[in-house]
Amino acid sequence: MDLWFHSIRICWWRVLFLMSIFQDYLSSMLDCPPTCSCSQTEIYCNKSDNGRFFPLLALQDTGSNGTSVDIAELFQNISSIHIENWTGLQTLRDVDMELYTGLQRLTIMNCKLKVIQARAFAQNPHLRYMRLDGVVFDCGCDIRWIQLWQQKGEAGLNTQQLYCKNGDSKIRLQHMYIQNCDLPEISVSHSSIQVIEGDNVTVSCNGSGSPLPEVDWTVGGLHSINTHQSNVYWPNIHSINLALFNMSRDDNNFQLTCIAENVVGMTNSSIQINVQFPPVILRLAEPEQRHDTCIEFTVRGYPHPKLRWFHKQVEIQQNDYIRTEMDFYQDYLEGCLTFQNPTHINNGNYTLEASNILGTVTKTVNGHFLVAPDVDEVTPTPSDETSRRDEDTFGVSIAVGLAGFACVLLLVLFVLINKYGRRSKFGMKGPVAVISGEEDSASPLHHVNHGIITPCTLDAGPDAVVIGMTRIPVVENPQYFRHGHNFSNSLLLVTLITNGLTFLYGHTKGPLNHKHEAKYTKTVALQNVMYCKEKCSIWSESLTSNAASLRG
């Protein structure tokens, strides 16, 4: 505990020692007035003095040590000045205050101060409080600005009782009235101007008031060539023309300000200058890997140019994988062409095109993202092309053959299903009608009745056979018996045709046209005749009885 206390005491002694050294160094650099006490941030003068000038720190000789000191910074650190009982101080000028740029509080008490110039605090933007106790000004236009500050509440003057002397009488400052003593009024020829780079333009500013104001344009920082022409129109108008030549793009968005100032104060008005110029691409960088891959660019132009991107001379359509992200400034565009997970397909030249109403400019950069995979490129020879065509022809032939084989196989399956699908041994059940009228006949000459009118239900009669929905007359020809023809086989053919047409009619659920009848008659008849030849010995007796019934 004792060691800790001892170390703290040593640290305090060091701090005090360093502060004394710094104060000695500061006092060696700046000489404080004899009736004042000075610190790093304050000048305090409360002793009587008949000096006529505002207290100013004087620079001392630094000797031969060559130490470099920023005097302006030392004055800027002064934030408070207190002056009391200085009977010789009668006027406060702008030169007295211009070095104290960091001044925040000013106190002047019991002094014979009579006038404070209107621009005395022009270089003291941080002044927040001013105390003027016991000060009696001379009534006049020179202190009109103080009256205006008091009315507006500037620097805390609205809480103080200020006086001025008018002859032998003393009146409150707020009651002072001076004719022809007001802030100047100002007017400019344009609120804004828009020109093209290289153009010439003239603007005018008029200041009026009493006393007559001084009028001028502030052209500090203006790049274009300019000339002034001043005209005074008595008693109270001062006009000044500003001619601008060869307007520069660097003056785009420049605020051109006109100032009118008299003893009461200052007023100003500004003109916005807009200079249009064609676009220029200031920067187009190679792809850089960030969160996403970025081709960074900077484009300048006014009006803001429209941007288009091309990859291998083809315009890029913006999407989630390739898109433009940028920010807009006064006459700049800055951003990136952003890629999400680019591959070797994205390699190549990227061209940026920027255009506005005054022109178009392009710039190209090469983008290399990934190395393309190795692919052996083989140049085809004529013999290879011939063999490839032969192989293609052979392949087509095989495909056609397979397709034909598949069609034949499907046709055979269809025939087999049509041939055996109606026999009872395959489990086919349902209403069956045959020509003989016997339900349980073993003959395969039957048809499926789907609940509609079939040819078998029609009355054919002894002299006709029903084919489809048509009654066809049957004429017996004795030559069939004379020449050994088997009439039963012919009648069987007619019956088979009738059976096939009836089956087809039942599946189409409508009358058959002649084309369907001819096609189906040929197919079914051939199938059934072949079947009958194989089973002729079994069915001969049944066919003979059917033929007799048809003749009968």
Coordinates of C-alpha atoms in Angstrom, one line a residue:
M1 CA 0.0 0.0 0.0
D2 CA 2.8 2.4 0.9
L3 CA 4.6 1.5 -2.3
W4 CA 1.5 2.2 -4.3
F5 CA 1.0 5.6 -2.7
H6 CA 4.7 6.4 -3.2
S7 CA 4.5 5.6 -6.9
I8 CA 1.4 7.8 -7.3
R9 CA 3.1 10.7 -5.6
I10 CA 6.1 10.3 -7.9
C11 CA 3.7 10.3 -11.0
W12 CA 2.1 13.5 -9.8
W13 CA 5.4 15.2 -9.4
R14 CA 6.3 14.2 -12.9
V15 CA 3.1 15.6 -14.4
L16 CA 3.6 18.9 -12.5
F17 CA 7.2 19.1 -13.7
L18 CA 6.2 18.5 -17.3
M19 CA 3.4 21.1 -17.1
S20 CA 5.8 23.7 -15.7
I21 CA 8.3 22.9 -18.5
F22 CA 5.5 23.4 -21.1
Q23 CA 4.3 26.6 -19.5
D24 CA 7.9 27.9 -19.5
Y25 CA 8.2 26.9 -23.1
L26 CA 4.9 28.6 -24.1
S27 CA 5.8 31.7 -22.2
S28 CA 9.2 31.7 -23.9
M29 CA 7.4 31.6 -27.3
L30 CA 4.5 34.1 -26.6
D31 CA 4.7 37.1 -24.4
C32 CA 1.6 37.7 -22.3
P33 CA 0.7 41.4 -21.8
P34 CA 1.9 42.8 -18.4
T35 CA -1.6 43.4 -16.9
C36 CA -2.9 39.9 -18.0
S37 CA -2.4 36.3 -17.0
C38 CA -2.3 33.7 -19.8
S39 CA -2.7 30.0 -20.1
Q40 CA -2.9 27.7 -23.1
T41 CA -6.6 28.4 -23.6
E42 CA -7.3 31.8 -21.8
I43 CA -6.2 35.4 -21.7
Y44 CA -7.4 37.1 -18.5
C45 CA -6.9 40.8 -18.1
N46 CA -8.6 42.4 -15.0
K47 CA -6.0 45.1 -14.0
S48 CA -6.5 48.7 -15.0
D49 CA -4.7 49.6 -18.2
N50 CA -4.8 52.6 -20.5
G51 CA -3.7 50.8 -23.5
R52 CA -5.5 51.6 -26.7
F53 CA -5.2 48.3 -28.4
F54 CA -6.7 44.9 -27.8
P55 CA -4.3 42.6 -25.9
L56 CA -2.2 40.5 -28.3
L57 CA 0.2 37.8 -27.4
A58 CA 3.6 38.8 -28.7
L59 CA 6.0 36.3 -30.3
Q60 CA 9.3 35.9 -28.5
D61 CA 12.7 35.0 -30.0
T62 CA 13.3 31.3 -29.9
G63 CA 17.0 31.6 -29.8
S64 CA 19.4 29.4 -31.8
N65 CA 17.8 26.1 -31.0
G66 CA 15.9 26.2 -34.3
T67 CA 12.6 24.9 -32.8
S68 CA 9.7 25.1 -35.3
V69 CA 6.5 26.3 -33.7
D70 CA 3.1 26.7 -35.4
I71 CA 2.0 30.2 -34.1
A72 CA -1.4 30.0 -35.7
E73 CA -2.2 26.8 -33.7
L74 CA -1.1 28.5 -30.4
F75 CA -3.5 31.4 -31.1
Q76 CA -6.3 29.0 -32.2
N77 CA -6.1 27.2 -28.8
I78 CA -7.3 30.4 -27.0
S79 CA -11.0 29.9 -26.4
S80 CA -11.7 32.7 -23.8
I81 CA -10.6 36.3 -23.4
H82 CA -11.6 38.5 -20.5
I83 CA -10.8 42.3 -20.5
E84 CA -11.8 44.6 -17.6
N85 CA -11.0 48.2 -16.7
W86 CA -9.1 49.0 -19.9
T87 CA -9.9 52.7 -20.3
G88 CA -7.8 53.2 -23.4
L89 CA -9.6 50.6 -25.5
Q90 CA -12.3 52.5 -27.6
T91 CA -12.5 50.5 -30.9
L92 CA -12.5 46.8 -31.6
R93 CA -11.3 46.0 -35.1
D94 CA -11.2 42.9 -37.3
V95 CA -7.4 42.8 -37.2
D96 CA -7.5 42.5 -33.4
M97 CA -9.6 39.3 -33.5
E98 CA -8.6 37.5 -36.7
L99 CA -5.9 35.4 -35.1
Y100 CA -8.1 34.0 -32.4
T101 CA -10.0 31.7 -34.7
G102 CA -11.0 29.3 -31.8
L103 CA -12.5 32.0 -29.6
Q104 CA -15.8 31.0 -28.0
R105 CA -16.3 33.6 -25.1
L106 CA -15.5 37.3 -25.1
T107 CA -16.0 39.5 -22.0
I108 CA -15.4 43.3 -22.1
M109 CA -16.4 45.1 -18.8
N110 CA -16.1 48.7 -17.6
C111 CA -14.1 49.8 -20.6
K112 CA -14.6 53.0 -22.7
L113 CA -15.4 50.9 -25.8
K114 CA -17.4 52.9 -28.2
V115 CA -17.4 51.0 -31.5
I116 CA -17.1 47.4 -32.6
Q117 CA -16.6 47.1 -36.4
A118 CA -19.2 45.0 -38.2
R119 CA -16.6 42.6 -39.5
A120 CA -14.7 42.3 -36.3
F121 CA -15.8 38.7 -35.7
A122 CA -15.7 37.5 -39.3
Q123 CA -12.8 35.1 -38.4
N124 CA -14.4 33.8 -35.2
P125 CA -17.0 31.3 -36.3
H126 CA -17.1 29.6 -32.9
L127 CA -18.0 32.7 -30.9
R128 CA -21.0 31.7 -28.8
Y129 CA -21.1 34.3 -26.0
M130 CA -20.2 37.9 -25.7
R131 CA -20.6 40.0 -22.5
L132 CA -20.6 43.8 -22.7
D133 CA -21.4 45.0 -19.2
G134 CA -20.8 48.7 -18.5
V135 CA -20.1 49.5 -22.1
V136 CA -21.8 52.6 -23.6
F137 CA -21.5 52.8 -27.4
D138 CA -21.8 56.0 -29.5
C139 CA -25.3 55.8 -31.2
G140 CA -24.8 55.6 -35.0
C141 CA -24.9 53.4 -38.0
D142 CA -21.6 51.8 -36.9
I143 CA -23.3 49.8 -34.1
R144 CA -26.5 49.0 -36.0
W145 CA -25.3 45.5 -36.5
I146 CA -25.0 45.0 -32.6
Q147 CA -28.7 46.2 -32.4
L148 CA -29.6 43.5 -35.0
W149 CA -27.7 40.9 -33.1
Q150 CA -29.5 41.8 -29.9
Q151 CA -32.9 41.5 -31.7
K152 CA -32.0 38.1 -33.1
G153 CA -30.5 36.8 -29.8
E154 CA -27.0 36.3 -31.2
A155 CA -24.1 35.6 -28.8
G156 CA -26.4 36.0 -25.8
L157 CA -26.9 39.8 -26.3
N158 CA -30.7 39.6 -25.9
T159 CA -30.2 38.9 -22.2
Q160 CA -28.1 42.1 -21.6
Q161 CA -28.9 45.8 -21.2
L162 CA -26.9 47.6 -23.8
Y163 CA -26.7 51.4 -24.1
C164 CA -25.6 54.0 -26.5
K165 CA -24.9 57.7 -26.0
N166 CA -26.8 60.2 -28.3
G167 CA -25.3 63.6 -27.5
D168 CA -25.7 64.1 -23.8
S169 CA -28.4 61.4 -23.3
K170 CA -28.0 57.7 -22.9
I171 CA -30.6 55.4 -24.4
R172 CA -31.0 51.7 -24.6
L173 CA -29.5 50.3 -27.7
Q174 CA -32.8 48.5 -28.7
H175 CA -34.5 52.0 -28.9
M176 CA -31.9 53.5 -31.2
Y177 CA -33.2 54.6 -34.6
I178 CA -30.9 55.7 -37.4
Q179 CA -32.3 56.7 -40.9
N180 CA -30.7 55.2 -44.0
C181 CA -28.8 52.6 -42.1
D182 CA -29.8 49.0 -43.0
L183 CA -28.4 45.8 -44.3
P184 CA -27.9 45.8 -48.1
E185 CA -30.2 44.0 -50.4
I186 CA -28.9 41.8 -53.2
S187 CA -30.2 40.2 -56.4
V188 CA -28.6 38.0 -59.0
S189 CA -29.5 37.4 -62.7
H190 CA -29.8 33.6 -62.4
S191 CA -30.6 31.1 -59.7
S192 CA -28.7 28.5 -61.7
I193 CA -27.0 28.3 -65.1
Q194 CA -26.5 25.3 -67.3
V195 CA -23.9 25.4 -70.0
I196 CA -21.8 23.0 -72.2
E197 CA -18.1 22.7 -71.6
G198 CA -16.3 25.4 -73.5
D199 CA -19.2 27.9 -73.6
N200 CA -19.1 31.5 -72.4
V201 CA -21.6 33.1 -70.0
T202 CA -22.1 36.3 -68.2
V203 CA -23.9 36.7 -64.8
S204 CA -24.8 39.9 -62.9
C205 CA -25.2 40.9 -59.3
N206 CA -26.9 44.0 -57.9
G207 CA -26.5 45.3 -54.4
S208 CA -28.6 48.2 -53.0
G209 CA -28.8 49.9 -49.7
S210 CA -27.8 52.8 -47.6
P211 CA -25.0 53.3 -47.0
L212 CA -24.0 52.1 -50.5
P213 CA -22.7 48.5 -50.3
E214 CA -19.6 47.1 -51.8
V215 CA -20.5 44.2 -54.2
D216 CA -18.2 41.5 -55.5
W217 CA -18.2 37.9 -56.7
T218 CA -16.2 35.3 -54.8
V219 CA -14.3 33.4 -57.5
G220 CA -11.9 31.5 -55.3
G221 CA -11.6 28.0 -56.6
L222 CA -13.2 28.8 -60.0
H223 CA -11.3 27.2 -62.9
S224 CA -12.9 29.1 -65.8
I225 CA -11.4 32.4 -67.0
N226 CA -13.4 35.3 -65.5
T227 CA -13.4 39.1 -65.7
H228 CA -15.3 41.6 -63.5
Q229 CA -17.1 44.8 -64.6
S230 CA -18.4 47.1 -61.9
N231 CA -21.0 49.8 -62.3
V232 CA -22.3 52.2 -59.6
Y233 CA -25.7 53.8 -59.9
W234 CA -26.1 56.6 -57.4
P235 CA -27.3 56.9 -54.8
N236 CA -27.7 53.4 -53.6
I237 CA -27.1 50.7 -56.3
H238 CA -23.9 48.9 -57.0
S239 CA -23.8 46.4 -59.9
I240 CA -21.1 44.0 -61.0
N241 CA -21.0 41.7 -64.0
L242 CA -19.0 38.5 -64.1
A243 CA -18.0 37.1 -67.5
L244 CA -16.9 33.5 -67.7
F245 CA -15.0 32.2 -70.7
N246 CA -14.3 28.6 -71.8
M247 CA -16.3 26.9 -69.1
S248 CA -14.5 24.0 -67.5
R249 CA -16.0 20.7 -66.5
D250 CA -14.1 21.2 -63.2
D251 CA -16.6 24.0 -62.4
N252 CA -19.6 21.7 -62.6
N253 CA -21.8 22.1 -59.4
F254 CA -19.7 25.2 -58.4
Q255 CA -21.5 27.7 -56.1
L256 CA -20.8 31.1 -57.4
T257 CA -21.5 33.6 -54.6
C258 CA -22.1 37.4 -54.8
I259 CA -21.5 39.4 -51.6
A260 CA -22.9 42.9 -50.8
E261 CA -21.5 44.5 -47.7
N262 CA -21.8 47.9 -45.9
V263 CA -21.2 49.2 -42.4
V264 CA -24.3 47.5 -41.1
G265 CA -23.4 44.1 -42.3
M266 CA -23.2 41.6 -45.2
T267 CA -25.7 39.7 -47.4
N268 CA -25.0 37.2 -50.1
S269 CA -26.6 35.2 -52.9
S270 CA -25.4 32.2 -54.9
I271 CA -25.7 30.8 -58.4
Q272 CA -25.4 27.1 -59.1
I273 CA -23.2 26.4 -62.2
N274 CA -24.0 23.1 -64.1
V275 CA -21.5 22.3 -66.8
Q276 CA -22.4 19.5 -69.2
F277 CA -19.6 17.5 -70.8
P278 CA -19.3 14.1 -72.6
P279 CA -18.4 11.0 -70.5
V280 CA -14.9 9.8 -69.9
I281 CA -13.9 6.4 -68.3
L282 CA -11.4 7.3 -65.7
R283 CA -10.8 3.7 -64.4
L284 CA -11.5 0.2 -65.6
A285 CA -9.7 -2.4 -63.5
E286 CA -9.1 -6.1 -64.1
P287 CA -11.3 -8.5 -62.2
E288 CA -10.7 -8.6 -58.5
Q289 CA -11.9 -11.3 -56.1
R290 CA -13.9 -9.8 -53.2
H291 CA -17.1 -11.1 -51.8
D292 CA -18.0 -11.6 -55.4
T293 CA -15.7 -11.0 -58.4
C294 CA -15.6 -7.3 -59.4
I295 CA -14.5 -5.4 -62.4
E296 CA -14.3 -1.9 -60.8
F297 CA -14.9 1.2 -62.9
T298 CA -15.1 5.0 -62.5
V299 CA -16.9 7.1 -65.1
R300 CA -17.3 10.8 -65.1
G301 CA -19.9 12.7 -67.2
Y302 CA -22.8 15.1 -66.9
P303 CA -25.6 14.4 -67.4
H304 CA -24.9 11.0 -65.8
P305 CA -24.0 8.6 -68.6
K306 CA -25.9 5.4 -69.4
L307 CA -23.7 2.3 -69.1
R308 CA -23.7 -0.8 -71.2
W309 CA -21.4 -3.9 -70.9
F310 CA -20.3 -6.2 -73.8
H311 CA -18.6 -9.6 -73.6
K312 CA -16.9 -10.7 -76.8
Q313 CA -18.9 -7.9 -78.6
V314 CA -22.2 -9.2 -77.3
E315 CA -24.2 -7.1 -74.9
I316 CA -24.5 -8.6 -71.4
Q317 CA -28.0 -9.0 -70.1
Q318 CA -28.1 -8.3 -66.4
N319 CA -29.2 -11.2 -64.2
D320 CA -28.5 -12.5 -60.7
Y321 CA -25.1 -13.9 -61.8
I322 CA -23.8 -10.9 -63.7
R323 CA -25.0 -7.4 -62.7
T324 CA -23.9 -3.8 -62.3
E325 CA -23.7 -2.2 -58.9
M326 CA -22.8 1.5 -58.7
D327 CA -23.2 4.7 -56.7
F328 CA -24.0 8.2 -58.1
Y329 CA -22.2 11.3 -57.2
Q330 CA -22.3 14.9 -58.6
D331 CA -20.8 13.9 -61.9
Y332 CA -19.2 10.6 -61.2
L333 CA -20.3 7.0 -61.3
E334 CA -18.4 4.4 -59.3
G335 CA -19.1 0.7 -59.0
C336 CA -18.5 -2.8 -60.1
L337 CA -19.5 -5.3 -62.8
T338 CA -20.1 -8.1 -60.3
F339 CA -19.8 -11.8 -61.1
Q340 CA -21.1 -14.6 -59.0
N341 CA -19.0 -17.7 -59.2
P342 CA -17.5 -17.1 -62.7
T343 CA -16.0 -19.9 -64.8
H344 CA -13.7 -20.2 -67.8
I345 CA -16.8 -19.5 -69.9
N346 CA -16.7 -16.0 -68.6
N347 CA -13.1 -15.4 -69.8
G348 CA -12.6 -12.8 -72.5
N349 CA -12.7 -9.1 -73.2
Y350 CA -15.2 -6.9 -71.4
T351 CA -16.1 -3.6 -72.9
L352 CA -17.7 -0.7 -71.0
E353 CA -19.7 1.8 -73.0
A354 CA -20.7 5.1 -71.4
S355 CA -23.0 7.5 -73.3
N356 CA -24.9 10.7 -72.7
I357 CA -26.4 13.4 -75.0
L358 CA -22.9 14.8 -75.7
G359 CA -21.1 11.6 -76.7
T360 CA -20.1 8.0 -76.2
V361 CA -16.9 6.4 -75.0
T362 CA -15.7 2.8 -74.6
K363 CA -12.9 1.0 -72.9
T364 CA -12.0 -2.7 -72.8
V365 CA -10.4 -4.9 -70.2
N366 CA -9.5 -8.6 -70.3
G367 CA -11.2 -10.8 -67.7
H368 CA -9.6 -14.1 -66.9
F369 CA -11.4 -16.0 -64.2
L370 CA -10.5 -19.7 -64.5
V371 CA -8.3 -21.9 -66.7
A372 CA -10.3 -23.8 -69.3
P373 CA -10.1 -27.6 -69.0
D374 CA -7.7 -29.5 -71.3
V375 CA -9.5 -30.8 -74.3
D376 CA -7.6 -32.7 -77.1
E377 CA -8.6 -31.2 -80.3
V378 CA -8.5 -33.7 -83.2
T379 CA -8.8 -32.3 -86.8
P380 CA -11.2 -34.6 -88.7
T381 CA -9.9 -36.1 -92.0
P382 CA -12.0 -36.9 -95.2
S383 CA -11.7 -40.6 -94.5
D384 CA -13.0 -40.1 -91.0
E385 CA -16.0 -38.2 -92.3
T386 CA -16.7 -40.9 -94.9
S387 CA -16.6 -43.7 -92.3
R388 CA -18.8 -41.6 -90.0
R389 CA -21.4 -41.2 -92.8
D390 CA -21.3 -45.0 -93.4
E391 CA -21.8 -45.6 -89.7
D392 CA -24.7 -43.2 -89.6
T393 CA -26.3 -44.9 -92.6
F394 CA -25.8 -48.4 -91.0
G395 CA -27.3 -47.1 -87.8
V396 CA -30.3 -45.7 -89.5
S397 CA -30.8 -49.0 -91.3
I398 CA -30.7 -51.0 -88.1
A399 CA -33.2 -48.6 -86.5
V400 CA -35.6 -49.0 -89.4
G401 CA -35.2 -52.8 -89.3
L402 CA -35.9 -52.9 -85.6
A403 CA -38.9 -50.7 -86.1
G404 CA -40.3 -53.0 -88.9
F405 CA -39.6 -56.0 -86.8
A406 CA -41.5 -54.4 -83.9
C407 CA -44.5 -53.6 -86.2
V408 CA -44.6 -57.2 -87.5
L409 CA -44.4 -58.6 -83.9
L410 CA -47.3 -56.3 -82.8
L411 CA -49.3 -57.5 -85.9
V412 CA -48.7 -61.1 -85.1
L413 CA -49.7 -60.5 -81.5
F414 CA -52.9 -58.8 -82.7
V415 CA -53.7 -61.7 -85.0
L416 CA -53.1 -64.2 -82.3
I417 CA -55.3 -62.3 -79.9
N418 CA -58.0 -62.0 -82.5
K419 CA -57.7 -65.6 -83.4
Y420 CA -57.6 -67.2 -79.9
G421 CA -59.0 -64.5 -77.7
R422 CA -62.7 -65.6 -78.4
R423 CA -62.3 -69.3 -77.6
S424 CA -63.9 -70.5 -74.4
K425 CA -60.7 -72.3 -73.4
F426 CA -59.1 -68.9 -72.8
G427 CA -61.8 -68.0 -70.4
M428 CA -63.8 -65.7 -72.7
K429 CA -67.4 -65.6 -71.6
G430 CA -70.5 -63.7 -72.7
P431 CA -73.4 -63.9 -75.0
V432 CA -72.4 -65.8 -78.2
A433 CA -74.5 -66.3 -81.4
V434 CA -73.7 -68.5 -84.3
I435 CA -75.2 -69.0 -87.7
S436 CA -76.8 -72.3 -86.7
G437 CA -78.5 -70.7 -83.7
E438 CA -77.0 -73.2 -81.3
E439 CA -75.4 -71.6 -78.2
D440 CA -73.1 -74.4 -77.3
S441 CA -71.8 -75.1 -80.7
A442 CA -68.2 -76.1 -80.9
S443 CA -67.7 -74.1 -84.1
P444 CA -65.5 -71.0 -83.8
L445 CA -67.7 -69.2 -86.2
H446 CA -69.3 -66.9 -83.7
H447 CA -69.4 -63.2 -82.9
V448 CA -69.4 -61.1 -79.8
N449 CA -72.7 -59.4 -79.0
H450 CA -72.2 -56.2 -77.1
G451 CA -75.8 -55.5 -76.6
I452 CA -76.5 -53.9 -79.9
I453 CA -78.3 -55.0 -83.0
T454 CA -76.1 -57.5 -84.9
P455 CA -76.5 -58.9 -88.3
C456 CA -77.5 -62.2 -86.8
T457 CA -80.6 -60.7 -85.4
L458 CA -81.8 -59.5 -88.7
D459 CA -84.2 -61.7 -90.7
A460 CA -82.1 -62.9 -93.6
G461 CA -84.6 -65.3 -95.1
P462 CA -83.9 -68.4 -97.1
D463 CA -82.7 -66.4 -100.1
A464 CA -80.4 -63.9 -98.5
V465 CA -77.4 -63.6 -96.2
V466 CA -76.8 -60.6 -93.9
I467 CA -73.4 -59.0 -94.3
G468 CA -72.9 -56.2 -91.8
M469 CA -76.2 -54.3 -91.8
T470 CA -76.9 -55.2 -95.5
R471 CA -79.1 -58.1 -96.7
I472 CA -77.4 -59.8 -99.7
P473 CA -79.4 -62.3 -101.8
V474 CA -77.9 -65.8 -102.2
V475 CA -78.4 -67.5 -105.5
E476 CA -77.8 -71.2 -105.7
N477 CA -75.6 -72.3 -108.5
P478 CA -75.7 -76.0 -109.3
Q479 CA -72.3 -75.8 -110.9
Y480 CA -70.9 -75.8 -107.4
F481 CA -72.1 -79.4 -107.1
R482 CA -71.4 -80.5 -110.6
H483 CA -67.8 -79.4 -110.7
G484 CA -67.0 -80.6 -107.2
H485 CA -67.2 -77.3 -105.5
N486 CA -68.0 -77.5 -101.9
F487 CA -71.0 -75.2 -101.3
S488 CA -70.5 -75.4 -97.6
N489 CA -67.1 -73.9 -97.9
S490 CA -68.5 -70.9 -99.9
L491 CA -71.3 -70.4 -97.4
L492 CA -68.7 -70.7 -94.7
L493 CA -66.8 -67.8 -96.3
V494 CA -69.9 -65.6 -96.4
T495 CA -70.7 -66.5 -92.8
L496 CA -67.1 -65.7 -91.7
I497 CA -67.3 -62.3 -93.5
T498 CA -70.6 -61.6 -91.8
N499 CA -69.2 -62.6 -88.5
G500 CA -66.1 -60.3 -88.9
L501 CA -68.2 -57.3 -90.0
T502 CA -70.5 -57.8 -87.1
F503 CA -67.5 -57.9 -84.7
L504 CA -66.1 -54.7 -86.2
Y505 CA -69.4 -53.0 -86.1
G506 CA -69.8 -53.8 -82.4
H507 CA -66.4 -52.2 -81.6
T508 CA -66.9 -49.1 -83.6
K509 CA -70.4 -48.6 -82.3
G510 CA -71.7 -47.2 -85.6
P511 CA -72.3 -48.1 -89.2
L512 CA -69.3 -49.2 -91.2
N513 CA -68.4 -47.4 -94.3
H514 CA -67.4 -49.2 -97.5
K515 CA -63.7 -48.8 -96.8
H516 CA -63.8 -50.4 -93.4
E517 CA -66.0 -53.3 -94.7
A518 CA -63.7 -54.1 -97.6
K519 CA -60.6 -54.0 -95.4
Y520 CA -62.0 -56.0 -92.6
T521 CA -63.7 -58.5 -94.9
K522 CA -60.5 -59.4 -96.6
T523 CA -58.5 -59.8 -93.3
V524 CA -61.1 -61.8 -91.3
A525 CA -62.1 -64.0 -94.2
L526 CA -58.5 -65.1 -95.0
Q527 CA -57.9 -65.8 -91.3
N528 CA -61.1 -67.9 -90.9
V529 CA -60.6 -69.8 -94.2
M530 CA -57.2 -70.9 -93.1
Y531 CA -58.6 -71.9 -89.8
C532 CA -61.4 -73.8 -91.5
K533 CA -59.1 -75.7 -93.8
E534 CA -57.3 -77.1 -90.7
K535 CA -60.5 -78.0 -88.9
C536 CA -62.6 -79.0 -92.0
S537 CA -63.0 -82.6 -91.0
I538 CA -64.4 -81.7 -87.7
W539 CA -66.9 -79.0 -88.9
S540 CA -68.1 -80.6 -92.2
E541 CA -71.3 -82.0 -90.8
S542 CA -72.2 -78.7 -89.1
L543 CA -71.4 -76.8 -92.3
T544 CA -73.6 -79.1 -94.4
S545 CA -76.6 -78.6 -92.1
N546 CA -76.1 -74.8 -92.2
A547 CA -76.0 -74.8 -96.0
A548 CA -79.1 -76.9 -96.1
S549 CA -80.9 -74.6 -93.8
L550 CA -79.9 -71.6 -95.9
R551 CA -81.2 -73.2 -99.1
G552 CA -84.2 -74.4 -97.5

